[in-house]
Amino acid sequence: MMKLSELPGGAAVHGDGNTTVNSVSLDSRTVEPGGLYAALPGTNAHGAQFAQQALDRGAAAILTDPAGRDLLPASAGDIPVLTHPAPRAILGDIAAAIYGTDPQTPALFGITGTNGKTTSTFILDALLRSIGRTTGLIGTVATVIAGQEQPSVRTTPEAPDLHRLFKNMRDQGVDACSMEVSSHALSQHRVDGAHFTVAGFTNLSQDHLDFHGTMEEYYRAKALLFTPQFASRGVIVLADDWARQLVNDSQIPVVTVSARPEDNADYRIEDIDGLAFTLRGSSVSLRAKSPLPGDFNISNTALALAMLLESGVSADELAAAAEGFSVNVPGRMEVVSEQAPRAIVDYSHTPDAIEKALAGLSGQPLVVVCGAGGERDDSKRPLMGRAAAENADVVIITDDNPRSEDPATIRAEVIAGARAAVAEGTSRAAADAIVEYASRREAIEAGVAAAGESGTVLVAGKGHEPGQDYGDTKLPFDDREITRTAVSQRGSSAATR
Ligand SMILES: CC(=O)N[C@H]1[C@@H](OP(=O)(O)OP(=O)(O)OC[C@H]2O[C@@H](n3ccc(=O)[nH]c3=O)[C@H](O)[C@@H]2O)O[C@H](CO)[C@@H](O)[C@@H]1O[C@H](C)C(=O)N[C@@H](C)C(=O)N[C@H](CCC(=O)O)C(=O)O
Ligand SMILES: Nc1ncnc2c1ncn2[C@@H]1O[C@H](COP(=O)(O)OP(=O)(O)OP(=O)(O)O)[C@@H](O)[C@H]1O
Ligand SMILES: N[C@H](CCC[C@H](N)C(=O)O)C(=O)O
């Protein structure tokens, strides 16, 4: 319970400042009796337009901007209203105060970067559990509190939901929480009021330019995590030039991780043997094994280990866990068929991820089934097609989640990138090995058929997603299930030949 007059952020209180609130929500549909409704301006609507619903659900007060106050219905009557020119910017601190967020409990590990956040947080969580911690996990695929899983709506929840999760974690005895911090979340103040014991950076490559406009702005959003407001120290994988820039720009102490000797990183990935490697720092030498295939998962594992070491966990404590832990990250390099053909489902939905996922696979031929999402950075589409053509023998282009866009147009943009690679002579796939299927199911079946007995098929883009979004319709669709069926049908038709 907090009195309105005691909430942080300096909002002007119109009405009784002694009114107390017990919860906060920025969605009128989830407001609880006695709660504060944050009516925020958005791109589609102003939250104040939904104030009636919040009042009907028992809201005790409303936080909004001056424009929102003017939009409130007459029925709002005597309900106290807090106004602030930028209510989103004070919402995190308000939510932290209402839910009693404690910077130490749980200890927060936050990971940002274009690719690898989900995988690295799962690895971090598995390591924390194997050294006996009670853990929490927040990210794209799942939200877990001391072993109890609940569905995730976003990669990083909105501030009111986030601070409520921290409270639930404290109530359940969680002492360490690994979470993904998206660039959208940093831009939209969703993690305000949270403080990370250690922040991690995986890499930065093209994505989300629809939201950020330029790579520089996208980088700036990610770099916010490396400021004293959000974190005490950081670990940066030297994956690209943006990472090197972040080492310079970081406003908190950071250490680096790299497998390249010339990088002279603080934590060096050495003696790689398959998925096993040694993480060497000035005073540690830790033998470890990535629990997942792909070179990039060695880097994700090294990041997780370095973050734990930087948080104060000792190398001795980690030694047994590091060499022998397992983790299943749904839809991330998930092997759905070991052979005939080998089939892998992976959430690669950026040019870099498609390139890296294919680079880690062998098989003759190597086939990729991919597409691009609608209402997302359209400039990445040709680059995804190019990455597919340059790294696979057969490229099958199909729909991802078209959302409200025309699916054929999206496919054409992806195909244009693949064909450009052929025209420029950089393609591994021949021109006639770039094919299009509107139906994702047929595309997967064709991919499995093309890979045949000895090949490998990568089904990229949708990973763990349970459905395919076409306009307002979400069709049930699980790449893993469809791929498994396609492989078994190929097997039975091969057996009857
Ligand atoms: C670009 C973006 O992130 N937009 C988010 C933002 O939308 P917005 O500010 O435009 O809100 P709006 O739709 O105009 O609505 C205005 C206000 O009315 C409220 N409202 C709306 C309807 C209603 O019935 N009642 C109600 O109270 C909304 O909660 C909102 O506060 O605030 C909304 C409320 O929380 C979010 O649902 C919405 O996420 C959209 C749907 C989204 O798709 N976000 C994605 C891109 C995203 O955030 N992705 C990242 C991961 C990216 C990565 O891969 O790294 C993530 O962290 O999940
Ligand atoms: N360190 C890495 N470098 C490059 N690519 C990676 C790395 N880790 C994972 N990937 C690729 O990126 C895909 C997405 O990985 P993951 O889900 O872990 O990232 P993410 O940052 O959580 O993505 P999103 O925010 O979109 O959910 C994987 O399926 C894999 O193909
Ligand atoms: N977090 C990413 C996921 C993209 C997944 C892909 N299947 C798509 O729909 O584009 C996004 O919202 O951009």
Coordinates of C-alpha atoms and ligand atoms in Angstrom, one line a residue:
M1 CA 0.0 0.0 0.0
M2 CA 1.4 3.4 -0.9
K3 CA -0.1 6.9 -0.5
L4 CA -0.3 8.8 -3.8
S5 CA 1.5 11.7 -2.1
E6 CA 4.4 9.4 -1.3
L7 CA 4.9 8.0 -4.8
P8 CA 8.2 8.9 -6.5
G9 CA 8.5 10.8 -9.8
G10 CA 7.1 14.2 -8.9
A11 CA 3.7 13.8 -10.6
A12 CA 1.2 16.6 -9.7
V13 CA -1.6 15.2 -7.5
H14 CA -5.1 16.4 -8.3
G15 CA -7.4 15.2 -5.5
D16 CA -6.8 13.4 -2.3
G17 CA -3.1 12.6 -1.9
N18 CA -3.8 10.4 1.1
T19 CA -5.6 7.9 -1.2
T20 CA -3.7 4.6 -1.1
V21 CA -3.0 2.2 -4.0
N22 CA -2.1 -1.5 -3.7
S23 CA -1.1 -2.3 -7.3
V24 CA -0.5 -0.7 -10.7
S25 CA -1.3 -1.5 -14.3
L26 CA -0.9 0.2 -17.6
D27 CA -3.6 -2.0 -19.2
S28 CA -7.3 -1.1 -18.3
R29 CA -8.1 -4.8 -18.8
T30 CA -5.9 -5.9 -15.9
V31 CA -6.5 -3.2 -13.3
E32 CA -7.3 -4.6 -9.8
P33 CA -9.6 -3.0 -7.2
G34 CA -7.7 -0.4 -5.3
G35 CA -5.0 -0.2 -8.0
L36 CA -3.5 2.7 -9.9
Y37 CA -4.3 2.8 -13.6
A38 CA -1.4 4.3 -15.7
A39 CA -3.2 5.7 -18.7
L40 CA -0.3 6.2 -21.2
P41 CA -0.2 7.8 -24.6
G42 CA 0.6 5.2 -27.3
T43 CA 0.9 4.9 -31.0
N44 CA -2.5 3.4 -31.5
A45 CA -4.5 5.0 -28.7
H46 CA -4.3 7.0 -25.5
G47 CA -4.8 4.9 -22.4
A48 CA -7.2 7.5 -21.0
Q49 CA -9.7 6.3 -23.7
F50 CA -9.9 3.1 -21.7
A51 CA -10.2 4.8 -18.3
Q52 CA -13.9 3.8 -17.9
Q53 CA -12.9 0.1 -18.0
A54 CA -10.3 0.7 -15.3
L55 CA -12.8 2.6 -13.1
D56 CA -15.3 -0.3 -13.6
R57 CA -12.6 -2.7 -12.4
G58 CA -12.1 -0.6 -9.2
A59 CA -9.2 1.7 -10.0
A60 CA -8.5 3.9 -7.0
A61 CA -6.5 6.5 -8.9
I62 CA -5.2 7.3 -12.4
L63 CA -1.7 8.4 -13.6
T64 CA -1.7 10.1 -17.0
D65 CA -0.3 13.1 -18.9
P66 CA -2.2 16.5 -19.2
A67 CA -3.7 15.4 -22.5
G68 CA -4.9 12.2 -20.9
R69 CA -6.5 14.1 -18.0
D70 CA -8.6 16.0 -20.6
L71 CA -9.8 12.7 -22.1
L72 CA -11.0 11.2 -18.8
P73 CA -14.8 10.5 -18.7
A74 CA -17.0 12.6 -16.5
S75 CA -17.6 9.4 -14.4
A76 CA -14.0 9.7 -13.2
G77 CA -15.6 12.3 -10.8
D78 CA -13.6 12.6 -7.6
I79 CA -11.0 9.9 -8.4
P80 CA -7.6 11.3 -7.7
V81 CA -5.5 11.9 -10.8
L82 CA -1.7 12.1 -11.0
T83 CA -0.4 14.0 -14.0
H84 CA 3.1 14.1 -15.4
P85 CA 4.3 15.3 -18.8
A86 CA 6.0 11.9 -19.4
P87 CA 4.2 9.3 -17.2
R88 CA 6.0 6.3 -18.8
A89 CA 9.3 7.8 -17.5
I90 CA 8.1 7.7 -13.8
L91 CA 6.1 4.5 -14.0
G92 CA 9.0 2.1 -13.3
D93 CA 10.0 3.9 -10.1
I94 CA 6.3 4.1 -9.0
A95 CA 5.9 0.3 -9.7
A96 CA 9.1 -0.4 -7.8
A97 CA 7.8 1.6 -4.8
I98 CA 4.4 0.0 -4.8
Y99 CA 5.8 -3.6 -5.0
G100 CA 8.7 -2.9 -2.7
T101 CA 11.4 -3.8 -5.2
D102 CA 14.7 -4.6 -3.5
P103 CA 17.9 -4.2 -5.6
Q104 CA 19.5 -7.3 -3.9
T105 CA 16.6 -9.8 -3.7
P106 CA 16.5 -11.3 -6.2
A107 CA 19.9 -10.5 -7.6
L108 CA 19.2 -9.5 -11.2
F109 CA 21.2 -10.7 -14.2
G110 CA 20.2 -8.8 -17.3
I111 CA 21.2 -9.7 -20.9
T112 CA 20.7 -7.6 -23.9
G113 CA 21.8 -7.9 -27.6
T114 CA 20.2 -8.7 -30.9
N115 CA 20.6 -12.5 -30.8
G116 CA 21.3 -14.9 -27.9
K117 CA 19.4 -13.3 -25.1
T118 CA 16.9 -16.2 -24.6
T119 CA 19.6 -18.8 -24.9
S120 CA 22.1 -17.1 -22.6
T121 CA 19.5 -16.4 -19.9
F122 CA 18.4 -20.1 -20.0
I123 CA 22.1 -21.1 -19.7
L124 CA 22.6 -18.7 -16.8
D125 CA 19.5 -20.0 -15.1
A126 CA 20.6 -23.6 -15.5
L127 CA 24.0 -22.8 -14.0
L128 CA 22.5 -20.9 -11.1
R129 CA 20.2 -23.8 -10.4
S130 CA 23.1 -26.3 -10.5
I131 CA 24.9 -24.3 -7.9
G132 CA 21.9 -24.5 -5.6
R133 CA 20.2 -21.2 -6.2
T134 CA 16.5 -20.7 -6.3
T135 CA 15.9 -18.9 -9.5
G136 CA 13.6 -16.8 -11.6
L137 CA 13.7 -16.4 -15.4
I138 CA 12.1 -13.7 -17.5
G139 CA 12.1 -13.7 -21.3
T140 CA 10.6 -14.4 -24.7
V141 CA 9.9 -18.1 -24.2
A142 CA 8.9 -18.4 -20.6
T143 CA 8.7 -16.7 -17.2
V144 CA 9.6 -19.0 -14.4
I145 CA 9.4 -18.4 -10.6
A146 CA 11.1 -21.1 -8.5
G147 CA 10.2 -23.8 -11.0
Q148 CA 6.7 -22.6 -11.7
E149 CA 6.3 -21.6 -15.3
Q150 CA 3.9 -19.0 -16.7
P151 CA 3.5 -17.8 -20.3
S152 CA 5.5 -14.7 -21.4
V153 CA 3.7 -12.0 -23.3
R154 CA 6.7 -9.9 -24.2
T155 CA 10.5 -10.5 -24.1
T156 CA 10.7 -7.9 -21.3
P157 CA 7.5 -7.1 -19.4
E158 CA 6.1 -3.6 -18.9
A159 CA 7.3 -2.0 -15.6
P160 CA 4.2 -2.7 -13.6
D161 CA 4.3 -6.4 -14.5
L162 CA 8.0 -6.6 -14.0
H163 CA 8.0 -5.3 -10.5
R164 CA 5.1 -7.5 -9.6
L165 CA 7.1 -10.5 -10.8
F166 CA 10.0 -9.4 -8.6
K167 CA 7.7 -9.3 -5.7
N168 CA 6.3 -12.7 -6.5
M169 CA 9.9 -14.0 -6.8
R170 CA 10.8 -12.6 -3.4
D171 CA 7.7 -14.2 -1.9
Q172 CA 8.7 -17.6 -3.4
G173 CA 12.3 -17.3 -2.0
V174 CA 14.0 -16.6 -5.4
D175 CA 17.4 -15.3 -4.8
A176 CA 18.7 -14.9 -8.4
C177 CA 16.8 -13.9 -11.6
S178 CA 18.1 -14.0 -15.1
M179 CA 16.2 -11.8 -17.6
E180 CA 16.2 -10.6 -21.1
V181 CA 16.3 -6.9 -21.6
S182 CA 15.1 -5.9 -25.0
S183 CA 15.9 -2.6 -26.7
H184 CA 12.2 -1.8 -26.8
A185 CA 12.1 -2.2 -23.1
L186 CA 15.1 0.1 -22.5
S187 CA 13.6 2.7 -24.8
Q188 CA 10.2 2.5 -23.2
H189 CA 11.4 2.6 -19.6
R190 CA 10.1 -0.9 -18.9
V191 CA 13.1 -1.7 -16.7
D192 CA 13.2 1.6 -14.8
G193 CA 13.4 0.9 -11.1
A194 CA 15.3 -2.4 -11.6
H195 CA 19.0 -2.6 -10.9
F196 CA 21.1 -5.4 -12.3
T197 CA 24.0 -7.0 -10.3
V198 CA 25.6 -7.8 -13.7
A199 CA 24.5 -6.8 -17.2
G200 CA 25.5 -8.8 -20.2
F201 CA 25.8 -8.0 -24.0
T202 CA 25.7 -10.7 -26.6
N203 CA 26.1 -8.9 -29.9
L204 CA 24.4 -6.3 -32.1
S205 CA 23.3 -6.7 -35.8
Q206 CA 20.5 -5.5 -37.9
D207 CA 16.9 -5.9 -36.5
H208 CA 14.1 -3.6 -35.3
L209 CA 14.9 -0.7 -37.5
D210 CA 11.2 -0.2 -37.8
F211 CA 11.2 0.9 -34.2
H212 CA 14.6 2.4 -33.7
G213 CA 15.1 4.0 -37.2
T214 CA 18.9 3.6 -37.3
M215 CA 21.5 1.1 -36.0
E216 CA 23.0 4.0 -34.0
E217 CA 19.7 4.5 -32.2
Y218 CA 19.3 0.8 -31.7
Y219 CA 22.8 0.6 -30.2
R220 CA 22.0 3.6 -27.9
A221 CA 19.0 1.9 -26.5
K222 CA 21.0 -1.2 -25.7
A223 CA 23.9 0.9 -24.3
L224 CA 21.5 2.3 -21.7
L225 CA 21.7 -0.9 -19.7
F226 CA 25.4 -0.2 -19.2
T227 CA 24.8 2.9 -17.1
P228 CA 24.8 3.2 -13.3
Q229 CA 21.0 3.7 -13.3
F230 CA 20.6 0.1 -14.4
A231 CA 23.6 -2.0 -13.5
S232 CA 26.7 -2.2 -11.3
R233 CA 29.0 -4.0 -13.7
G234 CA 28.9 -5.5 -17.2
V235 CA 30.2 -8.3 -19.3
I236 CA 30.6 -7.7 -23.1
V237 CA 31.2 -10.4 -25.7
L238 CA 33.4 -8.8 -28.3
A239 CA 31.2 -10.1 -31.1
D240 CA 31.3 -7.1 -33.4
D241 CA 32.3 -3.4 -33.7
W242 CA 29.2 -2.3 -31.7
A243 CA 30.5 -4.4 -28.8
R244 CA 33.9 -2.7 -29.0
Q245 CA 32.1 0.7 -29.0
L246 CA 30.2 -0.3 -25.9
V247 CA 33.4 -1.1 -24.1
N248 CA 34.4 2.6 -24.6
D249 CA 30.9 4.1 -24.0
S250 CA 30.0 2.0 -21.0
Q251 CA 29.4 4.1 -17.9
I252 CA 29.9 1.2 -15.5
P253 CA 33.0 -1.1 -15.1
V254 CA 33.0 -3.8 -17.8
V255 CA 35.0 -6.9 -18.6
T256 CA 35.2 -8.5 -22.1
V257 CA 34.9 -12.0 -23.4
S258 CA 36.3 -13.3 -26.7
A259 CA 37.7 -16.4 -28.5
R260 CA 40.1 -14.3 -30.6
P261 CA 43.6 -14.0 -29.0
E262 CA 44.1 -10.6 -30.7
D263 CA 41.2 -9.2 -28.7
N264 CA 43.1 -9.6 -25.5
A265 CA 39.8 -10.0 -23.7
D266 CA 39.5 -10.2 -19.9
Y267 CA 37.9 -13.6 -20.3
R268 CA 39.4 -15.7 -23.1
I269 CA 37.7 -18.7 -24.7
E270 CA 40.5 -21.1 -25.3
D271 CA 41.3 -24.8 -26.1
I272 CA 38.0 -25.3 -27.9
D273 CA 37.3 -29.0 -28.5
G274 CA 33.9 -29.6 -30.0
L275 CA 31.6 -27.8 -27.5
A276 CA 34.1 -28.0 -24.7
F277 CA 36.3 -25.0 -24.0
T278 CA 38.3 -23.3 -21.3
L279 CA 37.4 -19.8 -20.0
R280 CA 40.5 -18.1 -18.9
G281 CA 40.7 -14.9 -17.0
S282 CA 43.5 -13.2 -15.0
S283 CA 42.7 -15.4 -11.9
V284 CA 40.5 -18.1 -13.3
S285 CA 40.7 -21.1 -15.6
L286 CA 37.4 -22.9 -15.9
R287 CA 36.8 -25.9 -18.2
A288 CA 33.3 -25.8 -19.5
K289 CA 31.0 -27.3 -22.1
S290 CA 28.3 -25.6 -24.1
P291 CA 25.1 -27.5 -23.6
L292 CA 23.9 -26.6 -27.1
P293 CA 25.3 -26.9 -30.7
G294 CA 26.7 -24.0 -32.7
D295 CA 29.9 -21.9 -32.1
F296 CA 27.7 -19.0 -30.9
N297 CA 26.5 -21.2 -28.0
I298 CA 30.1 -21.5 -26.8
S299 CA 30.0 -17.7 -26.7
N300 CA 26.6 -17.6 -24.9
T301 CA 27.9 -20.1 -22.3
A302 CA 31.1 -18.1 -21.8
L303 CA 29.0 -15.0 -21.3
A304 CA 26.8 -16.7 -18.7
L305 CA 29.9 -18.0 -16.8
A306 CA 31.7 -14.7 -16.9
M307 CA 28.5 -12.9 -15.5
L308 CA 28.4 -15.4 -12.6
L309 CA 32.1 -14.9 -11.9
E310 CA 31.7 -11.1 -12.0
S311 CA 28.8 -11.4 -9.6
G312 CA 31.1 -13.0 -7.0
V313 CA 30.4 -16.7 -7.6
S314 CA 33.8 -18.5 -7.4
A315 CA 35.3 -20.6 -10.1
D316 CA 35.5 -23.5 -7.6
E317 CA 31.7 -23.3 -7.0
L318 CA 31.1 -23.3 -10.8
A319 CA 33.6 -26.0 -11.8
A320 CA 31.4 -29.1 -11.6
A321 CA 28.4 -27.4 -13.1
A322 CA 30.2 -25.8 -16.0
E323 CA 31.4 -29.1 -17.5
G324 CA 28.3 -31.1 -17.2
F325 CA 25.0 -29.1 -17.4
S326 CA 22.2 -29.5 -19.8
V327 CA 19.6 -27.1 -21.0
N328 CA 16.7 -27.3 -23.4
V329 CA 15.9 -24.0 -24.9
P330 CA 12.7 -24.5 -26.9
G331 CA 13.1 -23.7 -30.6
R332 CA 16.8 -22.7 -30.3
M333 CA 18.9 -25.1 -32.4
E334 CA 16.5 -27.7 -31.3
V335 CA 17.3 -31.0 -33.0
V336 CA 13.9 -32.5 -34.0
S337 CA 15.4 -35.3 -36.1
E338 CA 18.8 -36.8 -35.6
Q339 CA 18.9 -38.3 -39.1
A340 CA 17.4 -39.0 -42.5
P341 CA 17.4 -36.1 -42.7
R342 CA 18.8 -34.3 -39.7
A343 CA 16.3 -31.5 -38.9
I344 CA 16.8 -28.5 -36.7
V345 CA 14.3 -25.8 -35.7
D346 CA 15.8 -22.5 -34.8
Y347 CA 14.6 -19.0 -34.0
S348 CA 16.9 -17.3 -36.5
H349 CA 14.9 -14.3 -37.6
T350 CA 17.8 -11.9 -38.4
P351 CA 20.4 -12.0 -41.2
D352 CA 23.2 -12.6 -38.6
A353 CA 21.3 -15.4 -36.9
I354 CA 20.5 -17.2 -40.2
E355 CA 24.2 -16.9 -41.2
K356 CA 25.5 -18.2 -37.8
A357 CA 22.9 -21.0 -37.5
L358 CA 23.8 -22.3 -41.0
A359 CA 27.5 -21.9 -40.4
G360 CA 27.3 -24.3 -37.4
L361 CA 25.6 -27.1 -39.5
S362 CA 26.9 -29.7 -41.9
G363 CA 25.1 -32.1 -44.1
Q364 CA 24.9 -32.6 -47.8
P365 CA 22.8 -30.9 -49.0
L366 CA 22.3 -28.2 -46.4
V367 CA 18.7 -26.8 -46.8
V368 CA 17.1 -23.8 -45.1
V369 CA 13.4 -23.0 -44.9
C370 CA 12.9 -19.4 -44.0
G371 CA 10.8 -16.2 -44.4
A372 CA 10.4 -12.9 -42.6
G373 CA 7.8 -11.4 -40.3
G374 CA 5.4 -8.7 -41.3
E375 CA 5.2 -5.4 -39.4
R376 CA 8.9 -5.7 -38.5
D377 CA 12.0 -4.1 -40.0
D378 CA 11.5 -4.6 -43.7
S379 CA 15.0 -3.7 -44.6
K380 CA 16.3 -7.0 -43.0
R381 CA 14.3 -9.1 -45.5
P382 CA 16.6 -9.1 -48.5
L383 CA 19.5 -9.5 -46.1
M384 CA 17.9 -12.6 -44.6
G385 CA 17.4 -14.0 -48.1
R386 CA 21.1 -13.3 -48.9
A387 CA 22.3 -14.9 -45.7
A388 CA 20.3 -18.0 -46.6
A389 CA 21.6 -18.2 -50.1
E390 CA 25.2 -17.6 -49.1
N391 CA 25.2 -20.3 -46.5
A392 CA 22.9 -23.1 -47.8
D393 CA 22.7 -25.3 -50.9
V394 CA 18.9 -25.1 -51.1
V395 CA 16.8 -22.1 -50.0
I396 CA 13.1 -22.6 -49.5
I397 CA 11.4 -19.2 -48.9
T398 CA 8.0 -19.2 -47.2
D399 CA 5.8 -17.2 -44.8
D400 CA 6.8 -16.4 -41.2
N401 CA 4.2 -14.3 -39.4
P402 CA 2.9 -12.0 -42.2
R403 CA 0.7 -10.2 -39.6
S404 CA -1.2 -7.4 -41.5
E405 CA 1.1 -7.4 -44.5
D406 CA 0.8 -9.0 -47.9
P407 CA 2.6 -12.4 -47.5
A408 CA 3.6 -12.6 -51.2
T409 CA 5.3 -9.1 -51.0
I410 CA 7.3 -10.2 -48.0
R411 CA 8.4 -13.4 -49.7
A412 CA 9.4 -11.4 -52.8
E413 CA 11.6 -9.1 -50.7
V414 CA 13.4 -12.1 -49.1
I415 CA 13.8 -13.8 -52.5
A416 CA 15.2 -10.6 -54.0
G417 CA 18.1 -10.8 -51.5
A418 CA 18.8 -14.4 -52.3
R419 CA 18.7 -13.8 -56.1
A420 CA 21.0 -10.8 -55.6
A421 CA 23.6 -13.1 -54.0
V422 CA 23.3 -15.4 -57.0
A423 CA 23.7 -12.5 -59.4
E424 CA 26.8 -11.3 -57.5
G425 CA 28.4 -14.7 -57.4
T426 CA 28.4 -14.9 -53.6
S427 CA 25.6 -17.5 -53.4
R428 CA 26.3 -21.1 -52.3
A429 CA 22.8 -22.0 -53.6
A430 CA 22.3 -22.3 -57.4
A431 CA 19.6 -20.1 -58.9
D432 CA 17.3 -23.0 -59.4
A433 CA 17.8 -24.1 -55.8
I434 CA 16.0 -20.9 -54.5
V435 CA 12.3 -21.8 -54.4
E436 CA 9.1 -20.4 -53.0
Y437 CA 6.2 -22.0 -51.2
A438 CA 3.4 -19.8 -49.7
S439 CA 2.4 -22.6 -47.4
R440 CA 4.9 -23.0 -44.5
R441 CA 3.9 -26.7 -44.1
E442 CA 4.6 -27.4 -47.8
A443 CA 7.8 -25.5 -47.5
I444 CA 8.9 -27.7 -44.6
E445 CA 7.9 -30.9 -46.4
A446 CA 9.8 -29.7 -49.5
G447 CA 12.8 -28.9 -47.3
V448 CA 12.8 -32.3 -45.7
A449 CA 12.5 -34.0 -49.1
A450 CA 15.3 -31.9 -50.5
A451 CA 17.6 -32.8 -47.6
G452 CA 16.9 -36.5 -48.2
E453 CA 18.8 -39.2 -46.4
S454 CA 22.1 -37.5 -45.8
G455 CA 21.3 -33.8 -45.7
T456 CA 20.3 -31.3 -43.0
V457 CA 17.4 -29.0 -43.0
L458 CA 17.2 -25.9 -40.8
V459 CA 13.7 -24.6 -40.3
A460 CA 14.4 -21.0 -39.3
G461 CA 12.5 -18.1 -37.9
K462 CA 9.7 -19.3 -35.6
G463 CA 11.4 -21.5 -33.1
H464 CA 9.1 -22.1 -30.1
E465 CA 6.2 -20.1 -31.5
P466 CA 2.9 -22.1 -31.3
G467 CA 1.1 -20.2 -34.1
Q468 CA 1.3 -18.3 -37.3
D469 CA -0.1 -14.7 -37.5
Y470 CA -2.1 -13.8 -40.6
G471 CA -4.0 -10.6 -40.2
D472 CA -6.2 -11.0 -37.1
T473 CA -6.0 -14.8 -37.3
K474 CA -3.5 -16.9 -35.4
L475 CA -3.3 -20.3 -37.0
P476 CA -2.0 -23.1 -34.8
F477 CA 1.4 -23.9 -36.2
D478 CA 4.5 -25.4 -34.5
D479 CA 7.6 -25.8 -36.7
R480 CA 8.8 -28.6 -34.5
E481 CA 5.7 -30.7 -34.8
I482 CA 5.3 -30.1 -38.6
T483 CA 9.0 -30.9 -39.2
R484 CA 8.8 -34.1 -37.1
T485 CA 5.8 -35.2 -39.1
A486 CA 7.4 -34.3 -42.4
V487 CA 10.5 -36.4 -41.5
S488 CA 8.5 -39.4 -40.4
Q489 CA 6.3 -39.2 -43.6
R490 CA 9.4 -39.0 -45.7
G491 CA 10.8 -42.1 -43.8
S492 CA 7.6 -44.1 -44.4
S493 CA 7.3 -43.1 -48.1
A494 CA 11.0 -44.0 -48.6
A495 CA 10.4 -47.4 -46.9
T496 CA 7.5 -48.2 -49.2
R497 CA 9.5 -47.4 -52.4
Ligands
LIG1 C1 6.3 -0.8 -30.1 C2 5.9 -1.3 -28.8 O1 6.6 -2.0 -28.1 N1 4.7 -1.0 -28.4 C3 4.1 -1.4 -27.1 C4 3.4 -0.2 -26.5 O2 2.4 0.2 -27.4 P1 1.9 1.7 -27.5 O3 2.6 2.6 -26.6 O4 1.8 2.1 -28.9 O5 0.4 1.4 -27.0 P2 -1.0 1.5 -27.7 O6 -1.3 0.2 -28.3 O7 -1.2 2.8 -28.5 O8 -2.0 1.7 -26.4 C5 -1.9 2.8 -25.5 C6 -2.1 2.4 -24.1 O9 -3.4 1.9 -24.0 C7 -3.4 0.8 -23.2 N2 -4.6 0.0 -23.5 C8 -4.9 -0.4 -24.8 C9 -6.0 -1.2 -25.0 C10 -6.9 -1.4 -24.0 O10 -8.0 -2.1 -24.2 N3 -6.6 -1.0 -22.8 C11 -5.5 -0.3 -22.5 O11 -5.3 0.1 -21.3 C12 -2.1 0.1 -23.5 O12 -1.7 -0.7 -22.5 C13 -1.2 1.3 -23.7 O13 -0.5 1.6 -22.5 O14 2.8 -0.5 -25.2 C14 1.8 -1.6 -25.3 C15 1.3 -1.8 -23.9 O15 2.2 -2.4 -23.1 C16 2.5 -2.8 -25.9 O16 1.5 -3.8 -26.1 C17 3.2 -2.5 -27.2 O17 3.9 -3.7 -27.7 C18 3.7 -4.1 -29.0 C19 2.3 -4.8 -29.1 C20 4.8 -4.9 -29.5 O18 4.6 -5.7 -30.5 N4 6.0 -4.8 -29.0 C21 7.1 -5.6 -29.5 C22 7.7 -5.1 -30.7 C23 8.2 -5.6 -28.4 O19 8.1 -4.9 -27.4 N5 9.2 -6.5 -28.6 C24 10.3 -6.6 -27.6 C25 11.2 -7.7 -28.1 C26 12.1 -7.3 -29.2 C27 13.3 -8.2 -29.4 O20 13.1 -9.2 -30.2 O21 14.3 -8.0 -28.9 C28 9.8 -7.1 -26.3 O22 10.4 -6.7 -25.3 O23 8.9 -7.9 -26.2
LIG2 N1 25.5 -15.4 -29.6 C1 24.8 -15.5 -30.7 N2 25.2 -14.9 -31.9 C2 24.6 -14.9 -33.0 N3 23.4 -15.6 -33.2 C3 22.9 -16.2 -32.1 C4 23.6 -16.2 -30.8 N4 22.8 -16.9 -30.0 C5 21.7 -17.3 -30.6 N5 21.8 -16.9 -31.9 C6 20.8 -17.2 -33.0 O1 19.8 -16.2 -32.8 C7 18.5 -16.9 -32.6 C8 17.7 -16.3 -31.5 O2 18.4 -16.6 -30.3 P1 17.7 -16.2 -28.9 O3 16.3 -16.5 -28.9 O4 18.6 -16.8 -27.9 O5 18.0 -14.7 -29.1 P2 17.1 -13.5 -28.5 O6 18.1 -12.4 -28.4 O7 16.4 -13.9 -27.3 O8 16.1 -13.2 -29.7 P3 14.6 -12.5 -29.5 O9 14.8 -11.3 -28.7 O10 14.2 -12.2 -30.9 O11 13.8 -13.5 -28.8 C9 18.9 -18.4 -32.3 O12 17.9 -19.2 -32.7 C10 20.2 -18.5 -33.0 O13 20.0 -18.8 -34.4
LIG3 N1 11.0 -10.6 -31.0 C1 11.0 -10.7 -32.4 C2 10.6 -12.0 -32.8 C3 10.4 -12.2 -34.3 C4 10.0 -13.6 -34.6 C5 9.6 -13.9 -36.1 N2 9.0 -15.2 -36.1 C6 8.7 -12.8 -36.6 O1 7.5 -12.9 -36.4 O2 9.2 -11.8 -37.2 C7 10.2 -9.6 -33.0 O3 9.1 -9.4 -32.4 O4 10.6 -8.9 -33.9

